[in-house]
PDB file of N, CA and C in Angstrom:
ATOM      1  N   MET A  22     -31.911  21.989 -21.396  1.00  0.00           N
ATOM      2  CA  MET A  22     -30.852  21.660 -20.472  1.00  0.00           C
ATOM      3  C   MET A  22     -30.330  20.256 -20.826  1.00  0.00           C
ATOM      4  N   PRO A  23     -28.994  20.098 -20.924  1.00  0.00           N
ATOM      5  CA  PRO A  23     -28.456  18.781 -21.297  1.00  0.00           C
ATOM      6  C   PRO A  23     -28.613  17.767 -20.164  1.00  0.00           C
ATOM      7  N   GLN A  24     -28.769  16.517 -20.572  1.00  0.00           N
ATOM      8  CA  GLN A  24     -28.857  15.424 -19.606  1.00  0.00           C
ATOM      9  C   GLN A  24     -27.578  14.611 -19.676  1.00  0.00           C
ATOM     10  N   TYR A  25     -27.124  14.154 -18.514  1.00  0.00           N
ATOM     11  CA  TYR A  25     -25.897  13.377 -18.433  1.00  0.00           C
ATOM     12  C   TYR A  25     -26.203  12.012 -17.841  1.00  0.00           C
ATOM     13  N   ASN A  26     -25.525  11.001 -18.380  1.00  0.00           N
ATOM     14  CA  ASN A  26     -25.665   9.662 -17.825  1.00  0.00           C
ATOM     15  C   ASN A  26     -24.801   9.547 -16.585  1.00  0.00           C
ATOM     16  N   VAL A  27     -25.406   9.172 -15.485  1.00  0.00           N
ATOM     17  CA  VAL A  27     -24.690   9.001 -14.226  1.00  0.00           C
ATOM     18  C   VAL A  27     -24.589   7.508 -13.949  1.00  0.00           C
ATOM     19  N   PRO A  28     -23.379   6.998 -13.728  1.00  0.00           N
ATOM     20  CA  PRO A  28     -23.261   5.566 -13.440  1.00  0.00           C
ATOM     21  C   PRO A  28     -23.976   5.215 -12.138  1.00  0.00           C
ATOM     22  N   GLN A  29     -24.616   4.062 -12.129  1.00  0.00           N
ATOM     23  CA  GLN A  29     -25.391   3.649 -10.969  1.00  0.00           C
ATOM     24  C   GLN A  29     -24.549   2.949  -9.917  1.00  0.00           C
ATOM     25  N   GLU A  30     -23.392   2.466 -10.294  1.00  0.00           N
ATOM     26  CA  GLU A  30     -22.570   1.681  -9.386  1.00  0.00           C
ATOM     27  C   GLU A  30     -21.418   2.530  -8.853  1.00  0.00           C
ATOM     28  N   PHE A  31     -21.416   2.802  -7.566  1.00  0.00           N
ATOM     29  CA  PHE A  31     -20.372   3.594  -6.939  1.00  0.00           C
ATOM     30  C   PHE A  31     -19.567   2.768  -5.950  1.00  0.00           C
ATOM     31  N   ASP A  32     -19.563   1.453  -6.095  1.00  0.00           N
ATOM     32  CA  ASP A  32     -18.905   0.576  -5.128  1.00  0.00           C
ATOM     33  C   ASP A  32     -17.399   0.517  -5.295  1.00  0.00           C
ATOM     34  N   SER A  33     -16.891   0.812  -6.467  1.00  0.00           N
ATOM     35  CA  SER A  33     -15.453   0.672  -6.694  1.00  0.00           C
ATOM     36  C   SER A  33     -14.825   2.034  -6.987  1.00  0.00           C
ATOM     37  N   GLU A  34     -13.515   2.078  -6.805  1.00  0.00           N
ATOM     38  CA  GLU A  34     -12.781   3.310  -7.070  1.00  0.00           C
ATOM     39  C   GLU A  34     -12.620   3.506  -8.576  1.00  0.00           C
ATOM     40  N   GLU A  35     -12.410   4.741  -8.967  1.00  0.00           N
ATOM     41  CA  GLU A  35     -12.180   5.036 -10.371  1.00  0.00           C
ATOM     42  C   GLU A  35     -10.766   4.606 -10.748  1.00  0.00           C
ATOM     43  N   LYS A  36     -10.650   3.832 -11.809  1.00  0.00           N
ATOM     44  CA  LYS A  36      -9.356   3.335 -12.277  1.00  0.00           C
ATOM     45  C   LYS A  36      -8.771   4.362 -13.239  1.00  0.00           C
ATOM     46  N   VAL A  37      -7.800   5.123 -12.755  1.00  0.00           N
ATOM     47  CA  VAL A  37      -7.273   6.229 -13.548  1.00  0.00           C
ATOM     48  C   VAL A  37      -5.914   5.929 -14.164  1.00  0.00           C
ATOM     49  N   ILE A  38      -5.178   4.963 -13.653  1.00  0.00           N
ATOM     50  CA  ILE A  38      -3.850   4.638 -14.174  1.00  0.00           C
ATOM     51  C   ILE A  38      -3.974   3.413 -15.069  1.00  0.00           C
ATOM     52  N   GLY A  39      -3.989   3.632 -16.363  1.00  0.00           N
ATOM     53  CA  GLY A  39      -4.053   2.535 -17.315  1.00  0.00           C
ATOM     54  C   GLY A  39      -5.362   1.769 -17.300  1.00  0.00           C
ATOM     55  N   GLY A  40      -6.368   2.271 -16.652  1.00  0.00           N
ATOM     56  CA  GLY A  40      -7.647   1.591 -16.600  1.00  0.00           C
ATOM     57  C   GLY A  40      -7.696   0.419 -15.641  1.00  0.00           C
ATOM     58  N   SER A  41      -6.597   0.151 -14.941  1.00  0.00           N
ATOM     59  CA  SER A  41      -6.598  -0.994 -14.034  1.00  0.00           C
ATOM     60  C   SER A  41      -6.165  -0.656 -12.616  1.00  0.00           C
ATOM     61  N   LEU A  42      -5.572   0.514 -12.401  1.00  0.00           N
ATOM     62  CA  LEU A  42      -5.132   0.918 -11.065  1.00  0.00           C
ATOM     63  C   LEU A  42      -5.785   2.235 -10.668  1.00  0.00           C
ATOM     64  N   SER A  43      -6.216   2.288  -9.427  1.00  0.00           N
ATOM     65  CA  SER A  43      -6.704   3.568  -8.914  1.00  0.00           C
ATOM     66  C   SER A  43      -5.497   4.398  -8.482  1.00  0.00           C
ATOM     67  N   LEU A  44      -5.728   5.657  -8.240  1.00  0.00           N
ATOM     68  CA  LEU A  44      -4.641   6.535  -7.816  1.00  0.00           C
ATOM     69  C   LEU A  44      -4.077   6.087  -6.469  1.00  0.00           C
ATOM     70  N   ARG A  45      -4.946   5.624  -5.573  1.00  0.00           N
ATOM     71  CA  ARG A  45      -4.513   5.138  -4.262  1.00  0.00           C
ATOM     72  C   ARG A  45      -3.591   3.928  -4.410  1.00  0.00           C
ATOM     73  N   GLN A  46      -3.960   2.981  -5.272  1.00  0.00           N
ATOM     74  CA  GLN A  46      -3.130   1.802  -5.497  1.00  0.00           C
ATOM     75  C   GLN A  46      -1.793   2.189  -6.123  1.00  0.00           C
ATOM     76  N   PHE A  47      -1.817   3.124  -7.058  1.00  0.00           N
ATOM     77  CA  PHE A  47      -0.593   3.571  -7.707  1.00  0.00           C
ATOM     78  C   PHE A  47       0.360   4.217  -6.707  1.00  0.00           C
ATOM     79  N   VAL A  48      -0.174   5.023  -5.800  1.00  0.00           N
ATOM     80  CA  VAL A  48       0.670   5.667  -4.784  1.00  0.00           C
ATOM     81  C   VAL A  48       1.310   4.616  -3.882  1.00  0.00           C
ATOM     82  N   TYR A  49       0.534   3.611  -3.466  1.00  0.00           N
ATOM     83  CA  TYR A  49       1.108   2.534  -2.659  1.00  0.00           C
ATOM     84  C   TYR A  49       2.226   1.814  -3.414  1.00  0.00           C
ATOM     85  N   LEU A  50       2.027   1.537  -4.694  1.00  0.00           N
ATOM     86  CA  LEU A  50       3.052   0.845  -5.481  1.00  0.00           C
ATOM     87  C   LEU A  50       4.311   1.696  -5.640  1.00  0.00           C
ATOM     88  N   VAL A  51       4.157   2.995  -5.813  1.00  0.00           N
ATOM     89  CA  VAL A  51       5.322   3.878  -5.927  1.00  0.00           C
ATOM     90  C   VAL A  51       6.095   3.910  -4.614  1.00  0.00           C
ATOM     91  N   ILE A  52       5.388   3.982  -3.496  1.00  0.00           N
ATOM     92  CA  ILE A  52       6.061   3.982  -2.190  1.00  0.00           C
ATOM     93  C   ILE A  52       6.814   2.676  -1.973  1.00  0.00           C
ATOM     94  N   ILE A  53       6.200   1.553  -2.329  1.00  0.00           N
ATOM     95  CA  ILE A  53       6.867   0.252  -2.196  1.00  0.00           C
ATOM     96  C   ILE A  53       8.107   0.195  -3.082  1.00  0.00           C
ATOM     97  N   ALA A  54       7.991   0.691  -4.316  1.00  0.00           N
ATOM     98  CA  ALA A  54       9.131   0.663  -5.231  1.00  0.00           C
ATOM     99  C   ALA A  54      10.285   1.516  -4.715  1.00  0.00           C
ATOM    100  N   VAL A  55       9.986   2.668  -4.141  1.00  0.00           N
ATOM    101  CA  VAL A  55      11.041   3.535  -3.600  1.00  0.00           C
ATOM    102  C   VAL A  55      11.732   2.861  -2.420  1.00  0.00           C
ATOM    103  N   ILE A  56      10.965   2.245  -1.530  1.00  0.00           N
ATOM    104  CA  ILE A  56      11.559   1.551  -0.379  1.00  0.00           C
ATOM    105  C   ILE A  56      12.420   0.383  -0.839  1.00  0.00           C
ATOM    106  N   ASP A  57      11.907  -0.409  -1.788  1.00  0.00           N
ATOM    107  CA  ASP A  57      12.677  -1.555  -2.287  1.00  0.00           C
ATOM    108  C   ASP A  57      13.947  -1.115  -3.003  1.00  0.00           C
ATOM    109  N   LEU A  58      13.841  -0.102  -3.831  1.00  0.00           N
ATOM    110  CA  LEU A  58      15.016   0.391  -4.545  1.00  0.00           C
ATOM    111  C   LEU A  58      16.042   0.964  -3.576  1.00  0.00           C
ATOM    112  N   GLY A  59      15.583   1.687  -2.575  1.00  0.00           N
ATOM    113  CA  GLY A  59      16.497   2.210  -1.561  1.00  0.00           C
ATOM    114  C   GLY A  59      17.206   1.104  -0.810  1.00  0.00           C
ATOM    115  N   GLY A  60      16.489   0.047  -0.477  1.00  0.00           N
ATOM    116  CA  GLY A  60      17.105  -1.083   0.210  1.00  0.00           C
ATOM    117  C   GLY A  60      18.132  -1.791  -0.651  1.00  0.00           C
ATOM    118  N   LEU A  61      17.807  -1.981  -1.927  1.00  0.00           N
ATOM    119  CA  LEU A  61      18.758  -2.656  -2.818  1.00  0.00           C
ATOM    120  C   LEU A  61      19.986  -1.791  -3.093  1.00  0.00           C
ATOM    121  N   LEU A  62      19.803  -0.493  -3.226  1.00  0.00           N
ATOM    122  CA  LEU A  62      20.963   0.391  -3.394  1.00  0.00           C
ATOM    123  C   LEU A  62      21.817   0.417  -2.136  1.00  0.00           C
ATOM    124  N   PHE A  63      21.187   0.323  -0.979  1.00  0.00           N
ATOM    125  CA  PHE A  63      21.915   0.243   0.282  1.00  0.00           C
ATOM    126  C   PHE A  63      22.791  -1.006   0.312  1.00  0.00           C
ATOM    127  N   VAL A  64      22.267  -2.123  -0.194  1.00  0.00           N
ATOM    128  CA  VAL A  64      23.046  -3.366  -0.240  1.00  0.00           C
ATOM    129  C   VAL A  64      24.191  -3.239  -1.236  1.00  0.00           C
ATOM    130  N   LEU A  65      23.920  -2.668  -2.402  1.00  0.00           N
ATOM    131  CA  LEU A  65      24.952  -2.593  -3.438  1.00  0.00           C
ATOM    132  C   LEU A  65      26.102  -1.670  -3.052  1.00  0.00           C
ATOM    133  N   PHE A  66      25.806  -0.534  -2.433  1.00  0.00           N
ATOM    134  CA  PHE A  66      26.869   0.401  -2.087  1.00  0.00           C
ATOM    135  C   PHE A  66      27.493   0.139  -0.723  1.00  0.00           C
ATOM    136  N   ASN A  67      26.819  -0.606   0.145  1.00  0.00           N
ATOM    137  CA  ASN A  67      27.336  -1.075   1.433  1.00  0.00           C
ATOM    138  C   ASN A  67      28.047   0.021   2.232  1.00  0.00           C
ATOM    139  N   PRO A  68      27.314   1.021   2.714  1.00  0.00           N
ATOM    140  CA  PRO A  68      27.963   2.118   3.442  1.00  0.00           C
ATOM    141  C   PRO A  68      28.404   1.752   4.857  1.00  0.00           C
ATOM    142  N   VAL A  69      27.952   0.620   5.391  1.00  0.00           N
ATOM    143  CA  VAL A  69      28.287   0.278   6.778  1.00  0.00           C
ATOM    144  C   VAL A  69      29.489  -0.648   6.885  1.00  0.00           C
ATOM    145  N   GLY A  70      29.918  -1.248   5.786  1.00  0.00           N
ATOM    146  CA  GLY A  70      31.136  -2.042   5.776  1.00  0.00           C
ATOM    147  C   GLY A  70      31.021  -3.459   6.317  1.00  0.00           C
ATOM    148  N   ILE A  71      29.816  -4.039   6.361  1.00  0.00           N
ATOM    149  CA  ILE A  71      29.706  -5.442   6.781  1.00  0.00           C
ATOM    150  C   ILE A  71      29.604  -6.319   5.546  1.00  0.00           C
ATOM    151  N   SER A  72      29.657  -7.622   5.734  1.00  0.00           N
ATOM    152  CA  SER A  72      29.704  -8.531   4.586  1.00  0.00           C
ATOM    153  C   SER A  72      28.413  -8.440   3.767  1.00  0.00           C
ATOM    154  N   PHE A  73      28.554  -8.741   2.486  1.00  0.00           N
ATOM    155  CA  PHE A  73      27.447  -8.613   1.544  1.00  0.00           C
ATOM    156  C   PHE A  73      26.289  -9.533   1.904  1.00  0.00           C
ATOM    157  N   SER A  74      26.588 -10.776   2.271  1.00  0.00           N
ATOM    158  CA  SER A  74      25.515 -11.734   2.547  1.00  0.00           C
ATOM    159  C   SER A  74      24.719 -11.353   3.798  1.00  0.00           C
ATOM    160  N   VAL A  75      25.399 -10.859   4.818  1.00  0.00           N
ATOM    161  CA  VAL A  75      24.695 -10.439   6.036  1.00  0.00           C
ATOM    162  C   VAL A  75      23.829  -9.217   5.743  1.00  0.00           C
ATOM    163  N   LEU A  76      24.380  -8.264   5.013  1.00  0.00           N
ATOM    164  CA  LEU A  76      23.637  -7.058   4.670  1.00  0.00           C
ATOM    165  C   LEU A  76      22.434  -7.384   3.786  1.00  0.00           C
ATOM    166  N   LEU A  77      22.616  -8.298   2.834  1.00  0.00           N
ATOM    167  CA  LEU A  77      21.515  -8.708   1.964  1.00  0.00           C
ATOM    168  C   LEU A  77      20.419  -9.402   2.766  1.00  0.00           C
ATOM    169  N   THR A  78      20.800 -10.258   3.696  1.00  0.00           N
ATOM    170  CA  THR A  78      19.820 -10.957   4.524  1.00  0.00           C
ATOM    171  C   THR A  78      19.017  -9.979   5.377  1.00  0.00           C
ATOM    172  N   ILE A  79      19.693  -9.038   5.992  1.00  0.00           N
ATOM    173  CA  ILE A  79      19.006  -8.046   6.825  1.00  0.00           C
ATOM    174  C   ILE A  79      18.076  -7.185   5.972  1.00  0.00           C
ATOM    175  N   THR A  80      18.563  -6.751   4.821  1.00  0.00           N
ATOM    176  CA  THR A  80      17.760  -5.891   3.956  1.00  0.00           C
ATOM    177  C   THR A  80      16.539  -6.625   3.419  1.00  0.00           C
ATOM    178  N   LEU A  81      16.713  -7.876   2.991  1.00  0.00           N
ATOM    179  CA  LEU A  81      15.573  -8.642   2.493  1.00  0.00           C
ATOM    180  C   LEU A  81      14.568  -8.949   3.596  1.00  0.00           C
ATOM    181  N   SER A  82      15.063  -9.134   4.818  1.00  0.00           N
ATOM    182  CA  SER A  82      14.134  -9.395   5.920  1.00  0.00           C
ATOM    183  C   SER A  82      13.311  -8.158   6.268  1.00  0.00           C
ATOM    184  N   VAL A  83      13.752  -6.993   5.842  1.00  0.00           N
ATOM    185  CA  VAL A  83      12.966  -5.773   6.031  1.00  0.00           C
ATOM    186  C   VAL A  83      12.108  -5.494   4.793  1.00  0.00           C
ATOM    187  N   ILE A  84      12.685  -5.651   3.605  1.00  0.00           N
ATOM    188  CA  ILE A  84      11.995  -5.300   2.363  1.00  0.00           C
ATOM    189  C   ILE A  84      10.783  -6.196   2.106  1.00  0.00           C
ATOM    190  N   ILE A  85      10.919  -7.492   2.301  1.00  0.00           N
ATOM    191  CA  ILE A  85       9.834  -8.417   1.954  1.00  0.00           C
ATOM    192  C   ILE A  85       8.577  -8.167   2.793  1.00  0.00           C
ATOM    193  N   PRO A  86       8.664  -8.080   4.128  1.00  0.00           N
ATOM    194  CA  PRO A  86       7.427  -7.795   4.876  1.00  0.00           C
ATOM    195  C   PRO A  86       6.818  -6.426   4.562  1.00  0.00           C
ATOM    196  N   VAL A  87       7.658  -5.424   4.358  1.00  0.00           N
ATOM    197  CA  VAL A  87       7.139  -4.095   4.019  1.00  0.00           C
ATOM    198  C   VAL A  87       6.416  -4.140   2.673  1.00  0.00           C
ATOM    199  N   SER A  88       6.967  -4.868   1.711  1.00  0.00           N
ATOM    200  CA  SER A  88       6.335  -4.981   0.399  1.00  0.00           C
ATOM    201  C   SER A  88       5.018  -5.737   0.475  1.00  0.00           C
ATOM    202  N   VAL A  89       4.983  -6.812   1.247  1.00  0.00           N
ATOM    203  CA  VAL A  89       3.747  -7.589   1.384  1.00  0.00           C
ATOM    204  C   VAL A  89       2.660  -6.750   2.056  1.00  0.00           C
ATOM    205  N   ILE A  90       3.016  -6.014   3.094  1.00  0.00           N
ATOM    206  CA  ILE A  90       2.039  -5.152   3.771  1.00  0.00           C
ATOM    207  C   ILE A  90       1.555  -4.050   2.823  1.00  0.00           C
ATOM    208  N   GLY A  91       2.469  -3.459   2.067  1.00  0.00           N
ATOM    209  CA  GLY A  91       2.080  -2.420   1.112  1.00  0.00           C
ATOM    210  C   GLY A  91       1.172  -2.942   0.011  1.00  0.00           C
ATOM    211  N   LEU A  92       1.476  -4.132  -0.506  1.00  0.00           N
ATOM    212  CA  LEU A  92       0.617  -4.728  -1.532  1.00  0.00           C
ATOM    213  C   LEU A  92      -0.753  -5.081  -0.970  1.00  0.00           C
ATOM    214  N   ALA A  93      -0.784  -5.557   0.276  1.00  0.00           N
ATOM    215  CA  ALA A  93      -2.074  -5.856   0.903  1.00  0.00           C
ATOM    216  C   ALA A  93      -2.894  -4.580   1.084  1.00  0.00           C
ATOM    217  N   LEU A  94      -2.244  -3.500   1.502  1.00  0.00           N
ATOM    218  CA  LEU A  94      -2.958  -2.229   1.654  1.00  0.00           C
ATOM    219  C   LEU A  94      -3.466  -1.710   0.309  1.00  0.00           C
ATOM    220  N   ALA A  95      -2.712  -1.971  -0.752  1.00  0.00           N
ATOM    221  CA  ALA A  95      -3.104  -1.473  -2.070  1.00  0.00           C
ATOM    222  C   ALA A  95      -4.223  -2.298  -2.698  1.00  0.00           C
ATOM    223  N   PHE A  96      -4.165  -3.632  -2.575  1.00  0.00           N
ATOM    224  CA  PHE A  96      -5.052  -4.467  -3.376  1.00  0.00           C
ATOM    225  C   PHE A  96      -6.077  -5.288  -2.599  1.00  0.00           C
ATOM    226  N   PHE A  97      -5.847  -5.557  -1.314  1.00  0.00           N
ATOM    227  CA  PHE A  97      -6.762  -6.431  -0.587  1.00  0.00           C
ATOM    228  C   PHE A  97      -8.046  -5.694  -0.244  1.00  0.00           C
ATOM    229  N   GLU A  98      -9.159  -6.337  -0.528  1.00  0.00           N
ATOM    230  CA  GLU A  98     -10.457  -5.778  -0.185  1.00  0.00           C
ATOM    231  C   GLU A  98     -11.322  -6.895   0.379  1.00  0.00           C
ATOM    232  N   HIS A  99     -11.684  -6.771   1.630  1.00  0.00           N
ATOM    233  CA  HIS A  99     -12.526  -7.764   2.286  1.00  0.00           C
ATOM    234  C   HIS A  99     -13.956  -7.590   1.787  1.00  0.00           C
ATOM    235  N   PRO A 100     -14.646  -8.695   1.487  1.00  0.00           N
ATOM    236  CA  PRO A 100     -16.000  -8.554   0.943  1.00  0.00           C
ATOM    237  C   PRO A 100     -16.986  -7.869   1.893  1.00  0.00           C
ATOM    238  N   GLU A 101     -16.782  -8.026   3.189  1.00  0.00           N
ATOM    239  CA  GLU A 101     -17.718  -7.446   4.150  1.00  0.00           C
ATOM    240  C   GLU A 101     -17.261  -6.087   4.677  1.00  0.00           C
ATOM    241  N   TYR A 102     -15.960  -5.929   4.928  1.00  0.00           N
ATOM    242  CA  TYR A 102     -15.456  -4.732   5.595  1.00  0.00           C
ATOM    243  C   TYR A 102     -14.843  -3.702   4.653  1.00  0.00           C
ATOM    244  N   GLY A 103     -14.576  -4.057   3.424  1.00  0.00           N
ATOM    245  CA  GLY A 103     -14.031  -3.096   2.473  1.00  0.00           C
ATOM    246  C   GLY A 103     -12.513  -3.136   2.394  1.00  0.00           C
ATOM    247  N   ARG A 104     -11.927  -2.015   1.953  1.00  0.00           N
ATOM    248  CA  ARG A 104     -10.478  -1.933   1.748  1.00  0.00           C
ATOM    249  C   ARG A 104      -9.726  -2.065   3.060  1.00  0.00           C
ATOM    250  N   LEU A 105      -8.554  -2.664   2.991  1.00  0.00           N
ATOM    251  CA  LEU A 105      -7.758  -2.907   4.186  1.00  0.00           C
ATOM    252  C   LEU A 105      -7.230  -1.610   4.789  1.00  0.00           C
ATOM    253  N   ASP A 106      -6.819  -0.655   3.966  1.00  0.00           N
ATOM    254  CA  ASP A 106      -6.304   0.598   4.520  1.00  0.00           C
ATOM    255  C   ASP A 106      -7.401   1.380   5.236  1.00  0.00           C
ATOM    256  N   LYS A 107      -8.595   1.363   4.696  1.00  0.00           N
ATOM    257  CA  LYS A 107      -9.713   2.034   5.345  1.00  0.00           C
ATOM    258  C   LYS A 107     -10.084   1.337   6.659  1.00  0.00           C
ATOM    259  N   LEU A 108     -10.038   0.023   6.658  1.00  0.00           N
ATOM    260  CA  LEU A 108     -10.316  -0.749   7.862  1.00  0.00           C
ATOM    261  C   LEU A 108      -9.276  -0.469   8.939  1.00  0.00           C
ATOM    262  N   LEU A 109      -8.017  -0.374   8.543  1.00  0.00           N
ATOM    263  CA  LEU A 109      -6.942  -0.095   9.489  1.00  0.00           C
ATOM    264  C   LEU A 109      -7.081   1.304  10.102  1.00  0.00           C
ATOM    265  N   VAL A 110      -7.423   2.282   9.288  1.00  0.00           N
ATOM    266  CA  VAL A 110      -7.627   3.643   9.797  1.00  0.00           C
ATOM    267  C   VAL A 110      -8.808   3.673  10.766  1.00  0.00           C
ATOM    268  N   SER A 111      -9.882   2.970  10.434  1.00  0.00           N
ATOM    269  CA  SER A 111     -11.038   2.919  11.332  1.00  0.00           C
ATOM    270  C   SER A 111     -10.691   2.247  12.649  1.00  0.00           C
ATOM    271  N   TYR A 112      -9.902   1.192  12.591  1.00  0.00           N
ATOM    272  CA  TYR A 112      -9.491   0.485  13.807  1.00  0.00           C
ATOM    273  C   TYR A 112      -8.623   1.374  14.699  1.00  0.00           C
ATOM    274  N   ILE A 113      -7.694   2.114  14.088  1.00  0.00           N
ATOM    275  CA  ILE A 113      -6.828   3.013  14.862  1.00  0.00           C
ATOM    276  C   ILE A 113      -7.652   4.133  15.497  1.00  0.00           C
ATOM    277  N   ARG A 114      -8.595   4.691  14.749  1.00  0.00           N
ATOM    278  CA  ARG A 114      -9.464   5.726  15.319  1.00  0.00           C
ATOM    279  C   ARG A 114     -10.291   5.175  16.478  1.00  0.00           C
ATOM    280  N   TYR A 115     -10.778   3.956  16.331  1.00  0.00           N
ATOM    281  CA  TYR A 115     -11.569   3.336  17.389  1.00  0.00           C
ATOM    282  C   TYR A 115     -10.731   3.135  18.646  1.00  0.00           C
ATOM    283  N   LYS A 116      -9.520   2.632  18.491  1.00  0.00           N
ATOM    284  CA  LYS A 116      -8.656   2.398  19.646  1.00  0.00           C
ATOM    285  C   LYS A 116      -8.213   3.708  20.297  1.00  0.00           C
ATOM    286  N   ARG A 117      -7.981   4.721  19.494  1.00  0.00           N
ATOM    287  CA  ARG A 117      -7.506   5.993  20.026  1.00  0.00           C
ATOM    288  C   ARG A 117      -8.619   6.771  20.725  1.00  0.00           C
ATOM    289  N   ASN A 118      -9.791   6.808  20.121  1.00  0.00           N
ATOM    290  CA  ASN A 118     -10.874   7.626  20.655  1.00  0.00           C
ATOM    291  C   ASN A 118     -11.837   6.854  21.546  1.00  0.00           C
ATOM    292  N   GLY A 119     -11.947   5.543  21.352  1.00  0.00           N
ATOM    293  CA  GLY A 119     -12.884   4.755  22.121  1.00  0.00           C
ATOM    294  C   GLY A 119     -14.332   5.022  21.767  1.00  0.00           C
ATOM    295  N   LYS A 120     -14.560   5.512  20.570  1.00  0.00           N
ATOM    296  CA  LYS A 120     -15.914   5.828  20.139  1.00  0.00           C
ATOM    297  C   LYS A 120     -16.428   4.718  19.229  1.00  0.00           C
ATOM    298  N   TYR A 121     -17.320   5.059  18.371  1.00  0.00           N
ATOM    299  CA  TYR A 121     -17.928   4.059  17.504  1.00  0.00           C
ATOM    300  C   TYR A 121     -16.997   3.684  16.364  1.00  0.00           C
ATOM    301  N   TYR A 122     -17.238   2.532  15.786  1.00  0.00           N
ATOM    302  CA  TYR A 122     -16.394   1.937  14.750  1.00  0.00           C
ATOM    303  C   TYR A 122     -17.119   2.026  13.422  1.00  0.00           C
ATOM    304  N   ARG A 123     -16.566   2.819  12.492  1.00  0.00           N
ATOM    305  CA  ARG A 123     -17.195   2.898  11.177  1.00  0.00           C
ATOM    306  C   ARG A 123     -16.182   2.822  10.091  1.00  0.00           C
TER     307      ARG A 123
END
């Protein structure tokens, strides 16, 4: 019967995109890119008919916080509590159900 080497360290996610990004991180980056591109195309084509500078200011005030939150969800990992997205899901479950926090 063949023997296989099993890695002993299971603390990190498997890096499948270029050896440096996990699939979860890649999905977050794609979502951020789509939102940012949509916002910039909205500014360039200006379907609402207001001035360019006002539209750019409003769009950037939405795009920048969304991008920062998305990047934090993709890359931030607290040394004690783990990934931020997992922590956020656990917090929402705790608040919704009032049960234990894991």
